[in-house]
Coordinates of C-alpha atoms and ligand atoms in Angstrom, one line a residue:
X1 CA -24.6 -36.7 10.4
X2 CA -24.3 -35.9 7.1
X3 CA -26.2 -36.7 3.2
X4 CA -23.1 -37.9 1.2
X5 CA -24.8 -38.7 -1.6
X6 CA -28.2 -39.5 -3.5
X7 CA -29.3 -41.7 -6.3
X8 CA -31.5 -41.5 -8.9
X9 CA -32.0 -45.3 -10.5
X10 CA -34.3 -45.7 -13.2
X11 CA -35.5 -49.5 -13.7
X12 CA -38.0 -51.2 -15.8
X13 CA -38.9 -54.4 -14.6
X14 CA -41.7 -54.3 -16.8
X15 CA -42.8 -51.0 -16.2
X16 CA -40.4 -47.6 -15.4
X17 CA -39.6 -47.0 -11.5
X18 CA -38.0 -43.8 -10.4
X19 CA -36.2 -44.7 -7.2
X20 CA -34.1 -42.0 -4.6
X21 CA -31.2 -43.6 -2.7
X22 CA -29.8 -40.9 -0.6
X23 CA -26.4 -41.9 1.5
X24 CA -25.2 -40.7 4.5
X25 CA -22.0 -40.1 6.2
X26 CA -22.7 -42.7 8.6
X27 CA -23.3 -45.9 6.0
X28 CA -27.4 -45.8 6.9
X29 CA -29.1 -45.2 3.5
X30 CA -32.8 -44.3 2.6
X31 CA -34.9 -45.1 0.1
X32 CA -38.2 -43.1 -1.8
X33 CA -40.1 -43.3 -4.7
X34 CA -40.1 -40.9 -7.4
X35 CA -42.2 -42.9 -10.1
X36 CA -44.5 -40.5 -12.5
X37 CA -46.1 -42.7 -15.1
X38 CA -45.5 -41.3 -18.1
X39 CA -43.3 -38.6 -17.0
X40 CA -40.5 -40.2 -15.5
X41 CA -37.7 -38.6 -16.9
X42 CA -38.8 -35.4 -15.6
X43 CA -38.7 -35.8 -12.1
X44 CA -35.0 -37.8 -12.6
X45 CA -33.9 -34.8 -14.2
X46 CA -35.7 -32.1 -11.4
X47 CA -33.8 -34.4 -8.6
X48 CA -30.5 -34.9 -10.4
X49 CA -30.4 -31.0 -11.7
X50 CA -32.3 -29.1 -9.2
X51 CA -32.7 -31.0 -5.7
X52 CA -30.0 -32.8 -5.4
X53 CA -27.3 -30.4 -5.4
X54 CA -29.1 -28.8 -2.7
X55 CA -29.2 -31.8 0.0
X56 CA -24.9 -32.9 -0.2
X57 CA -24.0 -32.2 3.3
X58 CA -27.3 -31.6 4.9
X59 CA -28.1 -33.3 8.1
X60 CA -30.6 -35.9 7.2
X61 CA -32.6 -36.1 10.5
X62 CA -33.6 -32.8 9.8
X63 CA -36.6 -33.8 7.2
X64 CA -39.0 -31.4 7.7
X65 CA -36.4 -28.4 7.3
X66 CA -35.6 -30.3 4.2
X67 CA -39.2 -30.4 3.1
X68 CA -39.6 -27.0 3.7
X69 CA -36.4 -25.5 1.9
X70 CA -37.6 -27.6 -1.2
X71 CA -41.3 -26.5 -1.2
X72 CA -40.9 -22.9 -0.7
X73 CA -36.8 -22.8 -1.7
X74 CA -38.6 -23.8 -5.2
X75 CA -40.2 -20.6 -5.9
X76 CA -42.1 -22.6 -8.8
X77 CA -44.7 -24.3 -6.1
X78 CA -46.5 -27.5 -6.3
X79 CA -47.1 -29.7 -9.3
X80 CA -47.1 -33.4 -9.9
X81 CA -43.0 -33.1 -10.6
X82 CA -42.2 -31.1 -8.0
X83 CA -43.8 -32.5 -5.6
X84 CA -43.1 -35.9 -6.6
X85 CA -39.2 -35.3 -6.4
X86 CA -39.8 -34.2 -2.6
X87 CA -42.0 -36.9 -2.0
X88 CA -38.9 -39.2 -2.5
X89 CA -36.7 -37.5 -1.1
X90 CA -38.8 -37.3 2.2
X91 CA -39.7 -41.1 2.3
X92 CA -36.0 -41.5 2.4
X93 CA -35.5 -39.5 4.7
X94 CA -37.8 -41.5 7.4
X95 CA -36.7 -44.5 6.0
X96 CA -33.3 -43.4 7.0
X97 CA -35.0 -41.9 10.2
X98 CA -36.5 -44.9 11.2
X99 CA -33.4 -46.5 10.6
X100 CA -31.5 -44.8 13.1
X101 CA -34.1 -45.2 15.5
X102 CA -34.2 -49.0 15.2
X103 CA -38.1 -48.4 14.9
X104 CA -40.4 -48.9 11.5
X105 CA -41.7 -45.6 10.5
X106 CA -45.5 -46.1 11.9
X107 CA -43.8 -46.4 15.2
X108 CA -42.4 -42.5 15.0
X109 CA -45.8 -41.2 13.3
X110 CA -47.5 -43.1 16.6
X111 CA -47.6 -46.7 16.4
X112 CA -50.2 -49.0 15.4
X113 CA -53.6 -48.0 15.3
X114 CA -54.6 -51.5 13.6
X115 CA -52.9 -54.7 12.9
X116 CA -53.5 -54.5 9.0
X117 CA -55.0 -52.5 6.4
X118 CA -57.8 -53.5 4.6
X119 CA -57.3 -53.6 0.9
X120 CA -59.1 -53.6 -2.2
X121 CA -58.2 -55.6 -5.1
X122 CA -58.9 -55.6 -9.4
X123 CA -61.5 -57.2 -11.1
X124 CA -61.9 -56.5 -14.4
X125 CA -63.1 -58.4 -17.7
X126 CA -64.1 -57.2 -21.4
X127 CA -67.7 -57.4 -20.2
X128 CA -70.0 -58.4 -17.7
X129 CA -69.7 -62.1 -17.5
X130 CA -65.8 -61.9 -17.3
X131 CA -65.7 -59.0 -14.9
X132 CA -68.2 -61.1 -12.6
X133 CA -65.9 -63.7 -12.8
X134 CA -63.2 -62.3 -11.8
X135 CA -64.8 -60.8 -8.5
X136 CA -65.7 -64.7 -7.6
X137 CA -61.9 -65.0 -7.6
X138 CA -60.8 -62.0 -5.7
X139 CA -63.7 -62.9 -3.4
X140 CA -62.2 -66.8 -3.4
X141 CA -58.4 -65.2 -2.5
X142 CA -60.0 -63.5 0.6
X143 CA -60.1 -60.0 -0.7
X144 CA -62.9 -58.1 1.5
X145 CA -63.1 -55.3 -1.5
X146 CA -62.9 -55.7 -5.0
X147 CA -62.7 -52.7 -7.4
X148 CA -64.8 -53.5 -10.1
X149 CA -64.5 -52.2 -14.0
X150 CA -65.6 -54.0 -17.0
X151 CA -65.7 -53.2 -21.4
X152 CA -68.6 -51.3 -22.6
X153 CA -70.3 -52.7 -25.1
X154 CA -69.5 -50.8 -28.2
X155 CA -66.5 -49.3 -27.4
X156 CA -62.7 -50.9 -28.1
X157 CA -60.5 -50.7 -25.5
X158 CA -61.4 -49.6 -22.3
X159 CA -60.0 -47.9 -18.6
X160 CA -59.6 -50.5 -16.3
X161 CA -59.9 -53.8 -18.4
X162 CA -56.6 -55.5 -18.8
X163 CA -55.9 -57.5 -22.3
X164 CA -56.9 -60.6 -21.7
X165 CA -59.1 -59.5 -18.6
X166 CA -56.6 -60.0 -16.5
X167 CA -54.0 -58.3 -15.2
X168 CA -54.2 -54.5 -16.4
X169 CA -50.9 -52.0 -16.8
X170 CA -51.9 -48.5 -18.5
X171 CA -48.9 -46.9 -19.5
X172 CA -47.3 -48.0 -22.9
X173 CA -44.2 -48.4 -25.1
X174 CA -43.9 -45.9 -27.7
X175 CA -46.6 -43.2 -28.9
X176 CA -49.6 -43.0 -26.8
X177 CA -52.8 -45.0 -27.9
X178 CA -55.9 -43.0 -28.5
X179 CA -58.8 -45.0 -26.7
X180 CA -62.6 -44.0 -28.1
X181 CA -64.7 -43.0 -25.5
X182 CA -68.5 -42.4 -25.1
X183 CA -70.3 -42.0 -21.5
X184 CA -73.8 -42.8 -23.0
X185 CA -72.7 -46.2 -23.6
X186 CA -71.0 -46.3 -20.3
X187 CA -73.8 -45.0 -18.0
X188 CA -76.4 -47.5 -19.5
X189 CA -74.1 -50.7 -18.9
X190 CA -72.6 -49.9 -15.8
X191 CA -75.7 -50.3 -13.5
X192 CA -76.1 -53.3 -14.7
X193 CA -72.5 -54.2 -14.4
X194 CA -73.3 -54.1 -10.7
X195 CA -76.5 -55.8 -11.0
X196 CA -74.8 -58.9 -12.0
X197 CA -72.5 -58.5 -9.5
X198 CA -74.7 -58.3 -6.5
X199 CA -76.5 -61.1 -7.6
X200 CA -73.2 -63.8 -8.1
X201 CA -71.5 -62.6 -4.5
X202 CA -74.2 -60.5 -2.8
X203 CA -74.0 -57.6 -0.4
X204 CA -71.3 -59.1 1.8
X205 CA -67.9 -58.0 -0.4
X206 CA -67.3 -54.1 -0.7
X207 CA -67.5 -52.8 -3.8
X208 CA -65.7 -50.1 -5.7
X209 CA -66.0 -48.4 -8.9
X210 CA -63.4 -45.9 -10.6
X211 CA -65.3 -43.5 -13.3
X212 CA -62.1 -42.4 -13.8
X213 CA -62.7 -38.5 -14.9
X214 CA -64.4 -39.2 -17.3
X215 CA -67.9 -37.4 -16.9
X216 CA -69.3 -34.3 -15.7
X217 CA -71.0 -33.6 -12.4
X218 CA -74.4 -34.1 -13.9
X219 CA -73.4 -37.1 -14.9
X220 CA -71.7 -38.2 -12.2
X221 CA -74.6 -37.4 -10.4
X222 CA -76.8 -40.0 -12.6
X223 CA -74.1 -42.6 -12.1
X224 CA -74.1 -42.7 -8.4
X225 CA -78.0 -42.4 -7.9
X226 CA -78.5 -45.2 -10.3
X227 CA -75.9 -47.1 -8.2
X228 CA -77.5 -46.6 -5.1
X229 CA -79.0 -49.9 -5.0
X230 CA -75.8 -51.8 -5.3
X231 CA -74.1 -50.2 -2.0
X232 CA -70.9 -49.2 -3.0
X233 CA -68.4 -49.0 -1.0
X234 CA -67.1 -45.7 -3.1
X235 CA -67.2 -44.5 -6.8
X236 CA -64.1 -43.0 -7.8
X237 CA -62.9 -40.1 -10.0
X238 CA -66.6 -39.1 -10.7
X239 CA -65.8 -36.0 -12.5
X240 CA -62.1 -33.9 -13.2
X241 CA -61.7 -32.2 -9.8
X242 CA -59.7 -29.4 -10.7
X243 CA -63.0 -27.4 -9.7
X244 CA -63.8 -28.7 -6.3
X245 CA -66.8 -27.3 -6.1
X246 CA -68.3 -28.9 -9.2
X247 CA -68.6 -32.2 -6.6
X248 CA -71.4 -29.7 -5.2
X249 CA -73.5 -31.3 -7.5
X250 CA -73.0 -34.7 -7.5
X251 CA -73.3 -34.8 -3.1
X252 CA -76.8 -33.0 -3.7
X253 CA -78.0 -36.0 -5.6
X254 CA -76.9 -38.8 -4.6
X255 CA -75.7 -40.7 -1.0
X256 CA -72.8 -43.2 -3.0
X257 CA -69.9 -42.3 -1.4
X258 CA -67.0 -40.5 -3.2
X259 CA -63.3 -41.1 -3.8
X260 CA -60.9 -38.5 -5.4
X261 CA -57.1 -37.7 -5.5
X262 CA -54.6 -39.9 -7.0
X263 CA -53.8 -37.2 -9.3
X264 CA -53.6 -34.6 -6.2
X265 CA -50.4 -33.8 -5.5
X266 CA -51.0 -31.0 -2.3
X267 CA -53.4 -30.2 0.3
X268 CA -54.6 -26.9 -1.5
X269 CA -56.0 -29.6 -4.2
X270 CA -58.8 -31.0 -2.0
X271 CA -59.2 -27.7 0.9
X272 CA -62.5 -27.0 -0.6
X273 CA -63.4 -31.0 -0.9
X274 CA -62.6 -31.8 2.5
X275 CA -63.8 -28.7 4.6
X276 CA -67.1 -29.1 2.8
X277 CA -67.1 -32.7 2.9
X278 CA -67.9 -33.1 -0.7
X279 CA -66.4 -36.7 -0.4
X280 CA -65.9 -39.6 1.8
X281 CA -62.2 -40.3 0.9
X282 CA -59.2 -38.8 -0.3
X283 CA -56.6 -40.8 -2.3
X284 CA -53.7 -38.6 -2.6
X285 CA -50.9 -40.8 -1.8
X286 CA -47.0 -40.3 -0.7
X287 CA -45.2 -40.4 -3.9
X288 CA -47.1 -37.9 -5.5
X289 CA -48.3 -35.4 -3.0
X290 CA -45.2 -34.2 -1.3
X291 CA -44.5 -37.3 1.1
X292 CA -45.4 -38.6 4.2
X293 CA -44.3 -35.5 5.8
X294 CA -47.6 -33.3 3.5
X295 CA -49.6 -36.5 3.4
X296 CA -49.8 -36.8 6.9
X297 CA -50.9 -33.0 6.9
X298 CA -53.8 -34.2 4.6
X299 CA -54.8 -37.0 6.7
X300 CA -55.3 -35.1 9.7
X301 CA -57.2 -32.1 7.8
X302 CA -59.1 -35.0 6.5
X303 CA -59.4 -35.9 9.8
X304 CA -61.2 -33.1 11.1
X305 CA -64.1 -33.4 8.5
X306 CA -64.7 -37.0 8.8
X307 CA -63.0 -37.7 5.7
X308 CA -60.7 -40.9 5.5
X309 CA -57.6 -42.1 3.2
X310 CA -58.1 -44.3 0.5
X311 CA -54.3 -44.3 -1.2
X312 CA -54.2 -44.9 -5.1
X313 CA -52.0 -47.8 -4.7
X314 CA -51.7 -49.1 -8.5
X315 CA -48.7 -50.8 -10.0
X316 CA -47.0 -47.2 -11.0
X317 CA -46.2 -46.8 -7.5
X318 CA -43.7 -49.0 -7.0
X319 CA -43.2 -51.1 -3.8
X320 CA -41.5 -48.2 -2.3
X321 CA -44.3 -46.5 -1.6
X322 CA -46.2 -49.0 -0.7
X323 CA -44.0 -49.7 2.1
X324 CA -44.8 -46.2 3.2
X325 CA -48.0 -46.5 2.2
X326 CA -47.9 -49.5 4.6
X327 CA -46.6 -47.9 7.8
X328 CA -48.8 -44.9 7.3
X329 CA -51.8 -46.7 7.3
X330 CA -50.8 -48.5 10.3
X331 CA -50.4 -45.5 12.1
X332 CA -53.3 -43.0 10.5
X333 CA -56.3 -42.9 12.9
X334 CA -58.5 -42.1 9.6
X335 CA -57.3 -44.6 7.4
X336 CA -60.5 -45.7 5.1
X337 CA -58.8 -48.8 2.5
X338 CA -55.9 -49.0 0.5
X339 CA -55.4 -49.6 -3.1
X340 CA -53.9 -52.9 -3.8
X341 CA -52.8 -53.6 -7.9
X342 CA -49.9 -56.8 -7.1
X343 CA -46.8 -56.0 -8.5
X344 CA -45.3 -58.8 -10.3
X345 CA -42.6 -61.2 -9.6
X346 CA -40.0 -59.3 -10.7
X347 CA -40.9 -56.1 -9.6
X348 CA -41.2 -57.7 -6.1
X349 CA -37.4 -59.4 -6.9
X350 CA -36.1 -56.0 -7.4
X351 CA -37.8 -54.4 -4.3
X352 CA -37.7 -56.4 -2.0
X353 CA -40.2 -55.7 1.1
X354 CA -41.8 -57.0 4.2
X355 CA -45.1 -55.8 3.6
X356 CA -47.7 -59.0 2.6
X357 CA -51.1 -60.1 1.7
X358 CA -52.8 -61.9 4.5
X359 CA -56.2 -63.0 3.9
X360 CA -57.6 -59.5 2.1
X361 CA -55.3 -57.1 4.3
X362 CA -51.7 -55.5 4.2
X363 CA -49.9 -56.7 7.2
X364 CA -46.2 -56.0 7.9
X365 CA -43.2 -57.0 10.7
X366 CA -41.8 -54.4 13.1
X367 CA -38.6 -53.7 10.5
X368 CA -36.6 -50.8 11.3
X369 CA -37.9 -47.9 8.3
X370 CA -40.0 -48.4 5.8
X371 CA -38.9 -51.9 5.4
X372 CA -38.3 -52.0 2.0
X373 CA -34.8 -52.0 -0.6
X374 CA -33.7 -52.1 -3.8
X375 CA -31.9 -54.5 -5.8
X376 CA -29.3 -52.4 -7.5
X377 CA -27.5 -55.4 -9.8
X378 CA -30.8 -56.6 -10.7
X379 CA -32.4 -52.8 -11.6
X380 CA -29.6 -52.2 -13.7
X381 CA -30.8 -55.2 -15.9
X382 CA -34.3 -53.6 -17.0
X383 CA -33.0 -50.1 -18.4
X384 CA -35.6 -47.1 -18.9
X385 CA -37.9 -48.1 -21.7
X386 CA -40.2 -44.9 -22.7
X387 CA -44.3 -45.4 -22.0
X388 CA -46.8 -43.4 -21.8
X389 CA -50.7 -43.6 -20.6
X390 CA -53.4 -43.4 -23.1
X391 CA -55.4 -40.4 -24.3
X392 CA -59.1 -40.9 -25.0
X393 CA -61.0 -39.8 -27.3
X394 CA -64.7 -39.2 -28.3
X395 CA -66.9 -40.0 -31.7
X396 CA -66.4 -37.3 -33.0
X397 CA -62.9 -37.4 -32.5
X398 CA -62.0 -34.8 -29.9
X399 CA -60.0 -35.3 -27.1
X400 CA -61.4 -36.2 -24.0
X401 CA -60.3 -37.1 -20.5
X402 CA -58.5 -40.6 -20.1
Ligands
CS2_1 C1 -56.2 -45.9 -11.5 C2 -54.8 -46.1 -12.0 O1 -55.6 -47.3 -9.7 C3 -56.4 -46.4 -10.1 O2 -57.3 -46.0 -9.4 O3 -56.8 -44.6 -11.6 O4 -54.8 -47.2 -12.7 C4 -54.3 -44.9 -12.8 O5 -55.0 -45.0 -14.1 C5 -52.8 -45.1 -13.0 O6 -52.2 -45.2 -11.8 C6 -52.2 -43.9 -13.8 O7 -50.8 -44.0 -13.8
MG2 MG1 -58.2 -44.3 -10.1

């Protein structure tokens, strides 16, 4: 069996999607995601100049050969590009591999270790009344965990909080916006964010919080004491993490749990945060860190050290990867939650996928792969449309991070 070809389609059904179709000799085709948000182009161009090239005639089964050759045959190592690129190419190569099998792809990683995944969903509002709102209704839709963020009094635009409180997609036509940012304003109202919270829905939902890198371990640390009282069920992106060891800090203070690694893209990114157990659960997810050949290398490093998976799971990762994201968490015997931003109608029209909401959990049918496709006619109707993620900056007008 042979790859005859592979396909890089670019749509944007209201936001980019990087897709890998990779064909084989034998009319079975597989599908991964290759979606950067913001950078999109770039990994189109790595797979379509670099990888690509390198896979025409290959036999397909072979996927961990095939991860290998394009991690080390790279010499350039690691990276949110390159490891993106072989991220897609892998999920298509167990969606292919399933495919042959007649089996989904949690059934060759070792079945079912639960009937659904738990998710968490997005609440949001431009401040606290809204945002409370808003968790009433995720609560009212059956979701079990809501991910809570809300405006901060003083400041414009905010992570998290979608225009008209609804609905929130980051990434941008044209230019980047600059966002203002200041973490005094942020750590006073965000405690009693969660105050307000408790007291509308009580202690029963699981809550979640994304500081999303924006302060420093001290700071971090202040934000998860003073959240103690509210019981989350993780605070997210508490400080930038490419010094794992500045999450020293923030354990020594405080017993909030701690999420990190939607921007991770290998295992050497989170070594030192796992083996020390310097947090509860580690979000690196398939499209960006290598696959579910390297993610599943995570997961059970993760494993060892009590730490469980928590996959970023926001609209920039299109339904591709959730499909993956899907049958991995079926399978993974420390799977903590997963990430759960809906994609809208057409997104879903132009993926089309047998993984569903049922009642505040992912479920999915035994569908050989990753049960998921692509709508090729209707992709080509939404062509590329450059956007990028915000940049934040502070007072005084330097940068800071978004
Ligand atoms: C966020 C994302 O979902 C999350 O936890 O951090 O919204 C993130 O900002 C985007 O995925 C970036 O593309
Ligand atoms: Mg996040």
């Amino acid at each position: 069996m042979k790859i005859e070809s592979v396909q890089t389609i670019v749509t944007c059904p209201g936001r980019n999607f990087v897709t890998v179709k990779v064909m084989t000799d034998e009319g079975v085709h597989g599908l991964g995601d290759a979606t950067l948000n913001g950078r999109e182009l770039a990994v189109q161009a790595y797979l379509d100049e670099h990888v690509i090239p390198c896979l025409i005639g290959r036999d397909p089964r072979n996927l961990e050969d095939i991860w290998q050759y394009l991690y080390r045959g790279a010499y350039w190592r690691r990276g949110p590009v390159t490891m993106t690129a072989i991220a897609a190419i892998d999920m298509a190569l167990w969606d292919i591999k399933g495919k042959l099998a007649g089996m989904p792809v949690y059934q060759l990683l070792g079945g079912r270790s639960r009937w659904g995944l738990m998710v968490y969903g997005h609440a949001n509002g431009r401040d606290h009344a809204e945002a409370v709102e808003a968790v009433q209704r995720h609560v009212e839709q059956g979701y079990k965990a809501i991910r809570v963020q809300s405006g901060v009094p003083g400041l414009g635009k905010v992570y998290g909080v979608g225009k008209g409180g609804g609905h929130y997609e980051p990434a941008e036509k044209g230019l980047p916006s600059e966002e203002p940012w200041d973490t005094s304003l942020y750590l006073r109202h965000t405690p009693e964010l969660f105050r307000k919270v408790r007291d509308a829905v009580g202690f029963g939902p699981l809550l979640l919080h994304d500081a999303h890198h924006r302060l420093t371990p001290i700071e971090a640390a202040r934000l998860g004491k003073a959240l103690e009282p509210f019981s989350l069920f993780w605070l997210e992106d508490a400080t930038p993490a490419e010094n794992q060891e500045a999450f020293r800090l923030i354990r020594q203070h405080t017993t909030t749990p701690l999420a990190v690694g939607e921007v991770f893209n290998s295992v050497w990114d989170c070594k030192t945060l796992i083996s020390e157990q310097l947090v509860d659960y580690i979000r690196a997810t398939i499209v960006h860190a290598g696959g579910i050949t390297h993610v599943r290398r995570i997961a059970d490093f993760a494993a060892m050290y009590q730490v469980r998976t928590g996959f970023h799971g926001a609209t920039d990762l299109s339904p591709v990867c959730m499909a993956a994201a899907v049958n991995f968490g079926l399978w993974a015997p420390n799977f903590g939650i997963q990430e759960l931003m809906p994609h809208s109608e057409l997104t879903d029209a132009v993926f089309p996928h047998n993984y569903r909401f049922e009642d505040g959990y992912l479920v999915m049918d035994e569908v050989p792969g990753l049960g998921v496709d692509i709508d090729e006619a209707l992709a080509a109707k939404y062509p590329y449309e450059r956007a990028y993620l915000p940049v934040a900056r502070l007072a005084d007008g330097a940068m800071w991070h978004w």
